């Protein structure tokens, strides 16, 4: 009999998990507490308990070619950055095309996941679910947790003295849906992340004044990058990753800071991060600098304390006659159906091998999908994680020993602190991480072999965007359309913007960019040789 796998959540990670289990001959059953798929991307006018919540105006920060399921490109006419409704449309199409809905039990809450009495031998789990007030217990051979990390808001009210005396209103960004209720109001947004900046910019068109309070600052990037191309199709490349990894850290840091400051000088806007070289996820917002220039948004340091009608900042300045505070302070991880010690097996920190497997679990039959964060998109990351997990469950891949996994976690933690700083998220470098997972299942692209056998494809794979199709190009789970998808990805990128065709479409010139990048060190070398010869 096929092994039975319980999947918690029917967002993009859950759908990836269902599909990957089916590819490995496993029998998945997905439990979704709402009445629809999509998870984070299923918009609701009101925040629902136990579900992720987004505001009405949310658009994606990753472009369509970089955030698709690896064997399921978006239609040509889809915009590069999508409104949440458009992405939800794509998710539904994927689920119907792959015939995944029949494996999902909707309006079913997972209330408990516990080891069965014979777990040391069988690795099985007892999953207790609840639907319409009726509980049911079922034994599963493995479990995939795909419930995301945007569910339980971090609302640090105890960190802000005087907040309880504040006479205005305050809420978490999870409960924000639109700007209408804030018309003519004076609003403080605490937190400079993607949500905080989006909300501040949107409010600035209706509110009387908007201030963003940030303790550490952040780099702000436009979705529109060099020559007008989507940022991730230019920045997330194997060549760029190769350079970052081989250059001395001081050179890499200098180049990173220089690039982040290309659009505008963050120092002049009060946005520059305290630790500039850290590769913490930047803020993606095309309008924030303009709103600051127009005076409708301003940036202040952290809040020292609140009074009944105002906020006093750490630099002594005051925001008076304040009406509302919106806490864009992120989310915490919580899996209330699971024993906390399984995921947080050391020092109450999330401890997972490759961000997926609990290393101290006696049997490798539980995986967390979609928890790792990087500059890459969630969908292809979840797909590759689920492919590996399904192969581990099917016994076609094996994990290292517990000690080896813990050593790897310690090593990666050191690199994470160096590159991303102290944070609660499991952050990693996208391409390095994806290649690592791909190598476990034989799906990592063999670049030298490609240069020998298919130079045209190799050039696009190495110098072009590291798009999801690369991880279905070879090995198990290979998609026959991957090569064509890679070679035509720029056509799909410019298609929705060329609604008035005035000349032939342009695309990045990899060799030209390479020569431009190498010209500066070559010039320095020539000057050095001239000077010392």
PDB file of C-alpha atoms in Angstrom, residues 215-491:
ATOM      1  CA  UNK A 215      14.631  51.308  14.506  1.00  0.00           C
ATOM      2  CA  UNK A 216      17.036  49.804  12.003  1.00  0.00           C
ATOM      3  CA  UNK A 217      16.119  51.266   8.587  1.00  0.00           C
ATOM      4  CA  UNK A 218      16.090  49.305   5.353  1.00  0.00           C
ATOM      5  CA  UNK A 219      17.217  49.378   1.762  1.00  0.00           C
ATOM      6  CA  UNK A 220      14.310  50.262  -0.511  1.00  0.00           C
ATOM      7  CA  UNK A 221      14.269  48.767  -4.004  1.00  0.00           C
ATOM      8  CA  UNK A 222      12.085  49.389  -7.012  1.00  0.00           C
ATOM      9  CA  UNK A 223      10.452  46.488  -8.793  1.00  0.00           C
ATOM     10  CA  UNK A 224      11.726  48.146 -11.969  1.00  0.00           C
ATOM     11  CA  UNK A 225      15.462  47.426 -12.278  1.00  0.00           C
ATOM     12  CA  UNK A 226      18.206  48.033 -14.850  1.00  0.00           C
ATOM     13  CA  UNK A 227      16.852  49.122 -18.252  1.00  0.00           C
ATOM     14  CA  UNK A 228      13.298  48.687 -16.997  1.00  0.00           C
ATOM     15  CA  UNK A 229      13.417  44.905 -16.482  1.00  0.00           C
ATOM     16  CA  UNK A 230      11.897  43.215 -13.396  1.00  0.00           C
ATOM     17  CA  UNK A 231      14.413  43.411 -10.543  1.00  0.00           C
ATOM     18  CA  UNK A 232      14.672  39.667  -9.876  1.00  0.00           C
ATOM     19  CA  UNK A 233      15.262  38.743 -13.522  1.00  0.00           C
ATOM     20  CA  UNK A 234      18.358  40.945 -13.486  1.00  0.00           C
ATOM     21  CA  UNK A 235      19.577  40.457  -9.901  1.00  0.00           C
ATOM     22  CA  UNK A 236      18.858  36.764  -9.200  1.00  0.00           C
ATOM     23  CA  UNK A 237      21.330  35.146 -11.599  1.00  0.00           C
ATOM     24  CA  UNK A 238      23.909  32.404 -11.230  1.00  0.00           C
ATOM     25  CA  UNK A 239      26.649  34.698 -12.480  1.00  0.00           C
ATOM     26  CA  UNK A 240      25.837  37.360  -9.871  1.00  0.00           C
ATOM     27  CA  UNK A 241      25.677  34.685  -7.160  1.00  0.00           C
ATOM     28  CA  UNK A 242      29.041  33.295  -8.329  1.00  0.00           C
ATOM     29  CA  UNK A 243      30.627  36.749  -8.058  1.00  0.00           C
ATOM     30  CA  UNK A 244      29.180  37.364  -4.596  1.00  0.00           C
ATOM     31  CA  UNK A 245      30.599  34.078  -3.359  1.00  0.00           C
ATOM     32  CA  UNK A 246      34.128  34.425  -4.782  1.00  0.00           C
ATOM     33  CA  UNK A 247      34.797  38.111  -4.197  1.00  0.00           C
ATOM     34  CA  UNK A 248      36.446  39.201  -0.927  1.00  0.00           C
ATOM     35  CA  UNK A 249      33.741  40.198   1.549  1.00  0.00           C
ATOM     36  CA  UNK A 250      34.791  43.847   1.652  1.00  0.00           C
ATOM     37  CA  UNK A 251      34.484  44.073  -2.148  1.00  0.00           C
ATOM     38  CA  UNK A 252      31.172  42.232  -2.183  1.00  0.00           C
ATOM     39  CA  UNK A 253      29.837  44.459   0.611  1.00  0.00           C
ATOM     40  CA  UNK A 254      30.954  47.625  -1.197  1.00  0.00           C
ATOM     41  CA  UNK A 255      29.300  46.533  -4.444  1.00  0.00           C
ATOM     42  CA  UNK A 256      26.093  45.612  -2.602  1.00  0.00           C
ATOM     43  CA  UNK A 257      25.819  48.961  -0.813  1.00  0.00           C
ATOM     44  CA  UNK A 258      26.643  50.822  -4.030  1.00  0.00           C
ATOM     45  CA  UNK A 259      23.929  48.927  -5.903  1.00  0.00           C
ATOM     46  CA  UNK A 260      21.342  49.486  -3.185  1.00  0.00           C
ATOM     47  CA  UNK A 261      22.065  53.231  -3.291  1.00  0.00           C
ATOM     48  CA  UNK A 262      21.851  53.497  -7.087  1.00  0.00           C
ATOM     49  CA  UNK A 263      18.175  54.499  -7.236  1.00  0.00           C
ATOM     50  CA  UNK A 264      18.433  57.184  -4.533  1.00  0.00           C
ATOM     51  CA  UNK A 265      20.702  58.017  -1.596  1.00  0.00           C
ATOM     52  CA  UNK A 266      19.071  56.386   1.406  1.00  0.00           C
ATOM     53  CA  UNK A 267      20.992  58.636   3.816  1.00  0.00           C
ATOM     54  CA  UNK A 268      19.050  61.653   2.521  1.00  0.00           C
ATOM     55  CA  UNK A 269      15.709  59.995   3.222  1.00  0.00           C
ATOM     56  CA  UNK A 270      16.390  58.634   6.716  1.00  0.00           C
ATOM     57  CA  UNK A 271      16.121  55.072   5.416  1.00  0.00           C
ATOM     58  CA  UNK A 272      19.705  53.778   5.388  1.00  0.00           C
ATOM     59  CA  UNK A 273      20.066  50.545   7.433  1.00  0.00           C
ATOM     60  CA  UNK A 274      22.154  50.580  10.608  1.00  0.00           C
ATOM     61  CA  UNK A 275      24.229  47.724   9.206  1.00  0.00           C
ATOM     62  CA  UNK A 276      24.511  48.475   5.519  1.00  0.00           C
ATOM     63  CA  UNK A 277      26.161  45.312   4.131  1.00  0.00           C
ATOM     64  CA  UNK A 278      23.641  42.910   5.720  1.00  0.00           C
ATOM     65  CA  UNK A 279      21.614  41.057   3.069  1.00  0.00           C
ATOM     66  CA  UNK A 280      18.353  41.343   4.974  1.00  0.00           C
ATOM     67  CA  UNK A 281      15.374  41.357   2.636  1.00  0.00           C
ATOM     68  CA  UNK A 282      15.009  44.885   1.254  1.00  0.00           C
ATOM     69  CA  UNK A 283      11.716  46.736   1.014  1.00  0.00           C
ATOM     70  CA  UNK A 284      10.142  46.690  -2.444  1.00  0.00           C
ATOM     71  CA  UNK A 285       8.227  49.894  -3.022  1.00  0.00           C
ATOM     72  CA  UNK A 286       8.178  51.987  -6.185  1.00  0.00           C
ATOM     73  CA  UNK A 287       6.533  55.009  -4.547  1.00  0.00           C
ATOM     74  CA  UNK A 288       7.996  55.470  -1.070  1.00  0.00           C
ATOM     75  CA  UNK A 289      10.840  57.854  -2.049  1.00  0.00           C
ATOM     76  CA  UNK A 290       8.363  59.970  -4.030  1.00  0.00           C
ATOM     77  CA  UNK A 291       5.930  60.123  -1.090  1.00  0.00           C
ATOM     78  CA  UNK A 292       8.786  61.246   1.179  1.00  0.00           C
ATOM     79  CA  UNK A 293       9.804  63.910  -1.346  1.00  0.00           C
ATOM     80  CA  UNK A 294       6.198  65.133  -1.460  1.00  0.00           C
ATOM     81  CA  UNK A 295       6.067  65.340   2.327  1.00  0.00           C
ATOM     82  CA  UNK A 296       3.090  63.015   2.728  1.00  0.00           C
ATOM     83  CA  UNK A 297       5.272  60.360   4.413  1.00  0.00           C
ATOM     84  CA  UNK A 298       8.205  60.966   6.733  1.00  0.00           C
ATOM     85  CA  UNK A 299      10.633  58.630   8.478  1.00  0.00           C
ATOM     86  CA  UNK A 300      11.393  58.723  12.205  1.00  0.00           C
ATOM     87  CA  UNK A 301      13.456  56.514  14.562  1.00  0.00           C
ATOM     88  CA  UNK A 302      11.978  54.036  17.047  1.00  0.00           C
ATOM     89  CA  UNK A 303       9.217  55.040  19.449  1.00  0.00           C
ATOM     90  CA  UNK A 304      10.421  55.715  22.983  1.00  0.00           C
ATOM     91  CA  UNK A 305       6.963  56.010  24.506  1.00  0.00           C
ATOM     92  CA  UNK A 306       3.372  56.992  23.896  1.00  0.00           C
ATOM     93  CA  UNK A 307       1.251  59.607  25.617  1.00  0.00           C
ATOM     94  CA  UNK A 308      -2.518  59.981  25.441  1.00  0.00           C
ATOM     95  CA  UNK A 309      -2.338  61.794  22.094  1.00  0.00           C
ATOM     96  CA  UNK A 310       1.209  61.534  20.777  1.00  0.00           C
ATOM     97  CA  UNK A 311       4.308  59.421  20.169  1.00  0.00           C
ATOM     98  CA  UNK A 312       7.731  60.446  21.439  1.00  0.00           C
ATOM     99  CA  UNK A 313      10.616  59.088  19.370  1.00  0.00           C
ATOM    100  CA  UNK A 314      14.093  58.062  20.466  1.00  0.00           C
ATOM    101  CA  UNK A 315      15.584  61.275  19.075  1.00  0.00           C
ATOM    102  CA  UNK A 316      13.228  63.384  21.205  1.00  0.00           C
ATOM    103  CA  UNK A 317      10.918  64.472  18.378  1.00  0.00           C
ATOM    104  CA  UNK A 318       7.165  64.179  18.892  1.00  0.00           C
ATOM    105  CA  UNK A 319       4.267  63.232  16.590  1.00  0.00           C
ATOM    106  CA  UNK A 320       1.338  65.102  18.125  1.00  0.00           C
ATOM    107  CA  UNK A 321      -2.448  64.888  17.748  1.00  0.00           C
ATOM    108  CA  UNK A 322      -2.078  61.316  16.539  1.00  0.00           C
ATOM    109  CA  UNK A 323      -5.231  59.373  15.652  1.00  0.00           C
ATOM    110  CA  UNK A 324      -4.052  55.836  14.856  1.00  0.00           C
ATOM    111  CA  UNK A 325      -1.104  53.465  15.102  1.00  0.00           C
ATOM    112  CA  UNK A 326      -0.591  50.533  12.730  1.00  0.00           C
ATOM    113  CA  UNK A 327       1.903  47.897  13.857  1.00  0.00           C
ATOM    114  CA  UNK A 328       3.610  46.405  10.787  1.00  0.00           C
ATOM    115  CA  UNK A 329       5.765  44.313  13.098  1.00  0.00           C
ATOM    116  CA  UNK A 330       5.634  40.961  11.373  1.00  0.00           C
ATOM    117  CA  UNK A 331       4.568  37.533  12.525  1.00  0.00           C
ATOM    118  CA  UNK A 332       5.684  34.760  14.819  1.00  0.00           C
ATOM    119  CA  UNK A 333       5.906  31.054  14.033  1.00  0.00           C
ATOM    120  CA  UNK A 334       3.322  28.890  15.730  1.00  0.00           C
ATOM    121  CA  UNK A 335       2.067  25.383  15.114  1.00  0.00           C
ATOM    122  CA  UNK A 336      -0.498  24.976  17.894  1.00  0.00           C
ATOM    123  CA  UNK A 337      -1.364  21.450  16.764  1.00  0.00           C
ATOM    124  CA  UNK A 338       2.229  20.205  17.244  1.00  0.00           C
ATOM    125  CA  UNK A 339       4.484  19.765  20.274  1.00  0.00           C
ATOM    126  CA  UNK A 340       6.736  22.845  20.242  1.00  0.00           C
ATOM    127  CA  UNK A 341       9.839  20.846  21.108  1.00  0.00           C
ATOM    128  CA  UNK A 342       9.759  19.042  17.742  1.00  0.00           C
ATOM    129  CA  UNK A 343      10.360  22.214  15.700  1.00  0.00           C
ATOM    130  CA  UNK A 344      12.219  24.181  18.389  1.00  0.00           C
ATOM    131  CA  UNK A 345      14.523  21.429  19.553  1.00  0.00           C
ATOM    132  CA  UNK A 346      17.277  23.696  20.902  1.00  0.00           C
ATOM    133  CA  UNK A 347      17.196  26.919  22.965  1.00  0.00           C
ATOM    134  CA  UNK A 348      13.554  27.469  21.959  1.00  0.00           C
ATOM    135  CA  UNK A 349      14.740  28.339  18.437  1.00  0.00           C
ATOM    136  CA  UNK A 350      13.433  26.892  15.184  1.00  0.00           C
ATOM    137  CA  UNK A 351      15.932  24.102  14.493  1.00  0.00           C
ATOM    138  CA  UNK A 352      15.407  22.437  11.120  1.00  0.00           C
ATOM    139  CA  UNK A 353      17.832  20.741   8.727  1.00  0.00           C
ATOM    140  CA  UNK A 354      17.780  22.797   5.520  1.00  0.00           C
ATOM    141  CA  UNK A 355      14.792  24.586   7.034  1.00  0.00           C
ATOM    142  CA  UNK A 356      12.672  21.459   6.525  1.00  0.00           C
ATOM    143  CA  UNK A 357      13.439  18.432   8.732  1.00  0.00           C
ATOM    144  CA  UNK A 358      13.628  18.331  12.562  1.00  0.00           C
ATOM    145  CA  UNK A 359      17.131  16.856  13.044  1.00  0.00           C
ATOM    146  CA  UNK A 360      16.488  15.106  16.362  1.00  0.00           C
ATOM    147  CA  UNK A 361      13.311  13.343  15.285  1.00  0.00           C
ATOM    148  CA  UNK A 362      13.799   9.577  15.557  1.00  0.00           C
ATOM    149  CA  UNK A 363      12.211   8.920  12.143  1.00  0.00           C
ATOM    150  CA  UNK A 364      12.324  11.377   9.188  1.00  0.00           C
ATOM    151  CA  UNK A 365       8.572  11.479   8.657  1.00  0.00           C
ATOM    152  CA  UNK A 366       7.787  15.140   9.304  1.00  0.00           C
ATOM    153  CA  UNK A 367       8.704  18.089   7.077  1.00  0.00           C
ATOM    154  CA  UNK A 368       8.012  21.817   7.234  1.00  0.00           C
ATOM    155  CA  UNK A 369       7.479  23.325   3.785  1.00  0.00           C
ATOM    156  CA  UNK A 370       7.618  27.055   3.022  1.00  0.00           C
ATOM    157  CA  UNK A 371       9.256  28.343   6.199  1.00  0.00           C
ATOM    158  CA  UNK A 372      12.604  29.365   4.677  1.00  0.00           C
ATOM    159  CA  UNK A 373      12.807  32.943   3.375  1.00  0.00           C
ATOM    160  CA  UNK A 374      15.155  34.350   0.744  1.00  0.00           C
ATOM    161  CA  UNK A 375      15.223  36.868  -2.090  1.00  0.00           C
ATOM    162  CA  UNK A 376      13.753  34.125  -4.251  1.00  0.00           C
ATOM    163  CA  UNK A 377      10.047  33.453  -4.670  1.00  0.00           C
ATOM    164  CA  UNK A 378       8.047  31.168  -2.397  1.00  0.00           C
ATOM    165  CA  UNK A 379       6.452  28.932  -5.041  1.00  0.00           C
ATOM    166  CA  UNK A 380       9.592  27.404  -6.636  1.00  0.00           C
ATOM    167  CA  UNK A 381      11.241  27.133  -3.209  1.00  0.00           C
ATOM    168  CA  UNK A 382       8.266  25.226  -1.787  1.00  0.00           C
ATOM    169  CA  UNK A 383       8.131  23.019  -4.880  1.00  0.00           C
ATOM    170  CA  UNK A 384      11.762  21.930  -4.515  1.00  0.00           C
ATOM    171  CA  UNK A 385      11.424  21.459  -0.754  1.00  0.00           C
ATOM    172  CA  UNK A 386       8.353  19.279  -1.253  1.00  0.00           C
ATOM    173  CA  UNK A 387      10.052  17.211  -3.971  1.00  0.00           C
ATOM    174  CA  UNK A 388      12.917  16.391  -1.614  1.00  0.00           C
ATOM    175  CA  UNK A 389      10.628  15.704   1.354  1.00  0.00           C
ATOM    176  CA  UNK A 390       8.432  13.389  -0.718  1.00  0.00           C
ATOM    177  CA  UNK A 391      11.494  11.432  -1.835  1.00  0.00           C
ATOM    178  CA  UNK A 392      12.647  11.109   1.791  1.00  0.00           C
ATOM    179  CA  UNK A 393       9.190   9.820   2.763  1.00  0.00           C
ATOM    180  CA  UNK A 394       9.289   7.386  -0.170  1.00  0.00           C
ATOM    181  CA  UNK A 395      12.743   6.151   0.938  1.00  0.00           C
ATOM    182  CA  UNK A 396      14.395   7.177  -2.344  1.00  0.00           C
ATOM    183  CA  UNK A 397      16.496   9.779  -0.477  1.00  0.00           C
ATOM    184  CA  UNK A 398      18.056   9.479   2.958  1.00  0.00           C
ATOM    185  CA  UNK A 399      19.006  12.116   5.515  1.00  0.00           C
ATOM    186  CA  UNK A 400      22.396  12.372   7.275  1.00  0.00           C
ATOM    187  CA  UNK A 401      22.768  11.401  10.940  1.00  0.00           C
ATOM    188  CA  UNK A 402      21.360  13.671  13.653  1.00  0.00           C
ATOM    189  CA  UNK A 403      24.852  14.895  14.573  1.00  0.00           C
ATOM    190  CA  UNK A 404      25.684  15.706  10.942  1.00  0.00           C
ATOM    191  CA  UNK A 405      22.429  17.605  10.558  1.00  0.00           C
ATOM    192  CA  UNK A 406      23.039  19.607  13.747  1.00  0.00           C
ATOM    193  CA  UNK A 407      26.573  20.452  12.588  1.00  0.00           C
ATOM    194  CA  UNK A 408      25.179  21.677   9.273  1.00  0.00           C
ATOM    195  CA  UNK A 409      22.590  23.817  11.101  1.00  0.00           C
ATOM    196  CA  UNK A 410      25.342  25.393  13.233  1.00  0.00           C
ATOM    197  CA  UNK A 411      27.460  26.120  10.172  1.00  0.00           C
ATOM    198  CA  UNK A 412      24.530  27.681   8.307  1.00  0.00           C
ATOM    199  CA  UNK A 413      23.586  29.717  11.389  1.00  0.00           C
ATOM    200  CA  UNK A 414      27.033  31.297  11.398  1.00  0.00           C
ATOM    201  CA  UNK A 415      26.716  32.245   7.729  1.00  0.00           C
ATOM    202  CA  UNK A 416      23.191  33.535   8.290  1.00  0.00           C
ATOM    203  CA  UNK A 417      24.362  35.868  11.069  1.00  0.00           C
ATOM    204  CA  UNK A 418      27.167  37.154   8.843  1.00  0.00           C
ATOM    205  CA  UNK A 419      24.981  37.799   5.802  1.00  0.00           C
ATOM    206  CA  UNK A 420      21.552  38.547   7.252  1.00  0.00           C
ATOM    207  CA  UNK A 421      22.125  39.505  10.890  1.00  0.00           C
ATOM    208  CA  UNK A 422      20.077  38.467  13.908  1.00  0.00           C
ATOM    209  CA  UNK A 423      16.497  37.715  12.970  1.00  0.00           C
ATOM    210  CA  UNK A 424      13.745  35.249  13.756  1.00  0.00           C
ATOM    211  CA  UNK A 425      13.338  34.193  10.134  1.00  0.00           C
ATOM    212  CA  UNK A 426      15.140  31.302   8.458  1.00  0.00           C
ATOM    213  CA  UNK A 427      16.887  33.413   5.827  1.00  0.00           C
ATOM    214  CA  UNK A 428      19.205  32.031   3.199  1.00  0.00           C
ATOM    215  CA  UNK A 429      20.766  32.779  -0.185  1.00  0.00           C
ATOM    216  CA  UNK A 430      18.256  31.691  -2.824  1.00  0.00           C
ATOM    217  CA  UNK A 431      20.436  30.147  -5.534  1.00  0.00           C
ATOM    218  CA  UNK A 432      22.842  28.449  -3.106  1.00  0.00           C
ATOM    219  CA  UNK A 433      19.882  26.959  -1.228  1.00  0.00           C
ATOM    220  CA  UNK A 434      18.008  25.820  -4.343  1.00  0.00           C
ATOM    221  CA  UNK A 435      21.131  24.206  -5.786  1.00  0.00           C
ATOM    222  CA  UNK A 436      21.690  22.401  -2.510  1.00  0.00           C
ATOM    223  CA  UNK A 437      18.168  20.967  -2.513  1.00  0.00           C
ATOM    224  CA  UNK A 438      18.418  20.204  -6.216  1.00  0.00           C
ATOM    225  CA  UNK A 439      21.640  18.236  -5.690  1.00  0.00           C
ATOM    226  CA  UNK A 440      19.877  16.001  -3.124  1.00  0.00           C
ATOM    227  CA  UNK A 441      17.375  14.806  -5.742  1.00  0.00           C
ATOM    228  CA  UNK A 442      19.517  15.020  -8.887  1.00  0.00           C
ATOM    229  CA  UNK A 443      17.767  18.131 -10.219  1.00  0.00           C
ATOM    230  CA  UNK A 444      20.600  20.677  -9.935  1.00  0.00           C
ATOM    231  CA  UNK A 445      21.498  21.959 -13.416  1.00  0.00           C
ATOM    232  CA  UNK A 446      24.878  20.670 -14.622  1.00  0.00           C
ATOM    233  CA  UNK A 447      26.297  23.919 -16.014  1.00  0.00           C
ATOM    234  CA  UNK A 448      29.610  22.545 -17.456  1.00  0.00           C
ATOM    235  CA  UNK A 449      27.700  19.784 -19.240  1.00  0.00           C
ATOM    236  CA  UNK A 450      25.238  22.315 -20.640  1.00  0.00           C
ATOM    237  CA  UNK A 451      28.075  24.463 -22.018  1.00  0.00           C
ATOM    238  CA  UNK A 452      29.420  21.383 -23.820  1.00  0.00           C
ATOM    239  CA  UNK A 453      26.092  20.091 -25.142  1.00  0.00           C
ATOM    240  CA  UNK A 454      23.808  23.126 -25.430  1.00  0.00           C
ATOM    241  CA  UNK A 455      25.783  26.410 -25.281  1.00  0.00           C
ATOM    242  CA  UNK A 456      22.785  28.625 -26.073  1.00  0.00           C
ATOM    243  CA  UNK A 457      20.830  27.210 -23.142  1.00  0.00           C
ATOM    244  CA  UNK A 458      23.916  27.276 -20.887  1.00  0.00           C
ATOM    245  CA  UNK A 459      24.425  31.005 -21.487  1.00  0.00           C
ATOM    246  CA  UNK A 460      20.836  31.740 -20.491  1.00  0.00           C
ATOM    247  CA  UNK A 461      20.998  29.461 -17.449  1.00  0.00           C
ATOM    248  CA  UNK A 462      24.249  30.940 -16.131  1.00  0.00           C
ATOM    249  CA  UNK A 463      24.002  34.607 -17.097  1.00  0.00           C
ATOM    250  CA  UNK A 464      20.222  34.949 -17.279  1.00  0.00           C
ATOM    251  CA  UNK A 465      17.660  34.823 -14.467  1.00  0.00           C
ATOM    252  CA  UNK A 466      17.711  31.738 -12.254  1.00  0.00           C
ATOM    253  CA  UNK A 467      14.108  30.957 -13.099  1.00  0.00           C
ATOM    254  CA  UNK A 468      12.193  27.994 -11.630  1.00  0.00           C
ATOM    255  CA  UNK A 469      12.312  26.038 -14.906  1.00  0.00           C
ATOM    256  CA  UNK A 470      16.009  25.344 -14.265  1.00  0.00           C
ATOM    257  CA  UNK A 471      15.074  22.899 -11.506  1.00  0.00           C
ATOM    258  CA  UNK A 472      12.878  20.818 -13.826  1.00  0.00           C
ATOM    259  CA  UNK A 473      15.472  20.824 -16.617  1.00  0.00           C
ATOM    260  CA  UNK A 474      17.158  17.514 -15.768  1.00  0.00           C
ATOM    261  CA  UNK A 475      17.014  14.595 -13.379  1.00  0.00           C
ATOM    262  CA  UNK A 476      13.925  13.086 -11.696  1.00  0.00           C
ATOM    263  CA  UNK A 477      10.794  15.137 -12.304  1.00  0.00           C
ATOM    264  CA  UNK A 478      12.261  16.559 -15.529  1.00  0.00           C
ATOM    265  CA  UNK A 479       9.819  18.657 -17.559  1.00  0.00           C
ATOM    266  CA  UNK A 480      10.204  18.409 -21.326  1.00  0.00           C
ATOM    267  CA  UNK A 481       9.154  22.021 -21.778  1.00  0.00           C
ATOM    268  CA  UNK A 482      11.830  23.444 -19.445  1.00  0.00           C
ATOM    269  CA  UNK A 483      14.396  24.252 -22.149  1.00  0.00           C
ATOM    270  CA  UNK A 484      11.904  26.133 -24.281  1.00  0.00           C
ATOM    271  CA  UNK A 485      10.507  27.954 -21.228  1.00  0.00           C
ATOM    272  CA  UNK A 486      14.012  29.198 -20.316  1.00  0.00           C
ATOM    273  CA  UNK A 487      14.817  30.348 -23.850  1.00  0.00           C
ATOM    274  CA  UNK A 488      11.483  32.193 -24.216  1.00  0.00           C
ATOM    275  CA  UNK A 489      11.219  33.709 -20.712  1.00  0.00           C
ATOM    276  CA  UNK A 490      12.175  37.211 -21.898  1.00  0.00           C
ATOM    277  CA  UNK A 491       9.451  37.070 -24.558  1.00  0.00           C
TER     278      UNK A 491
END
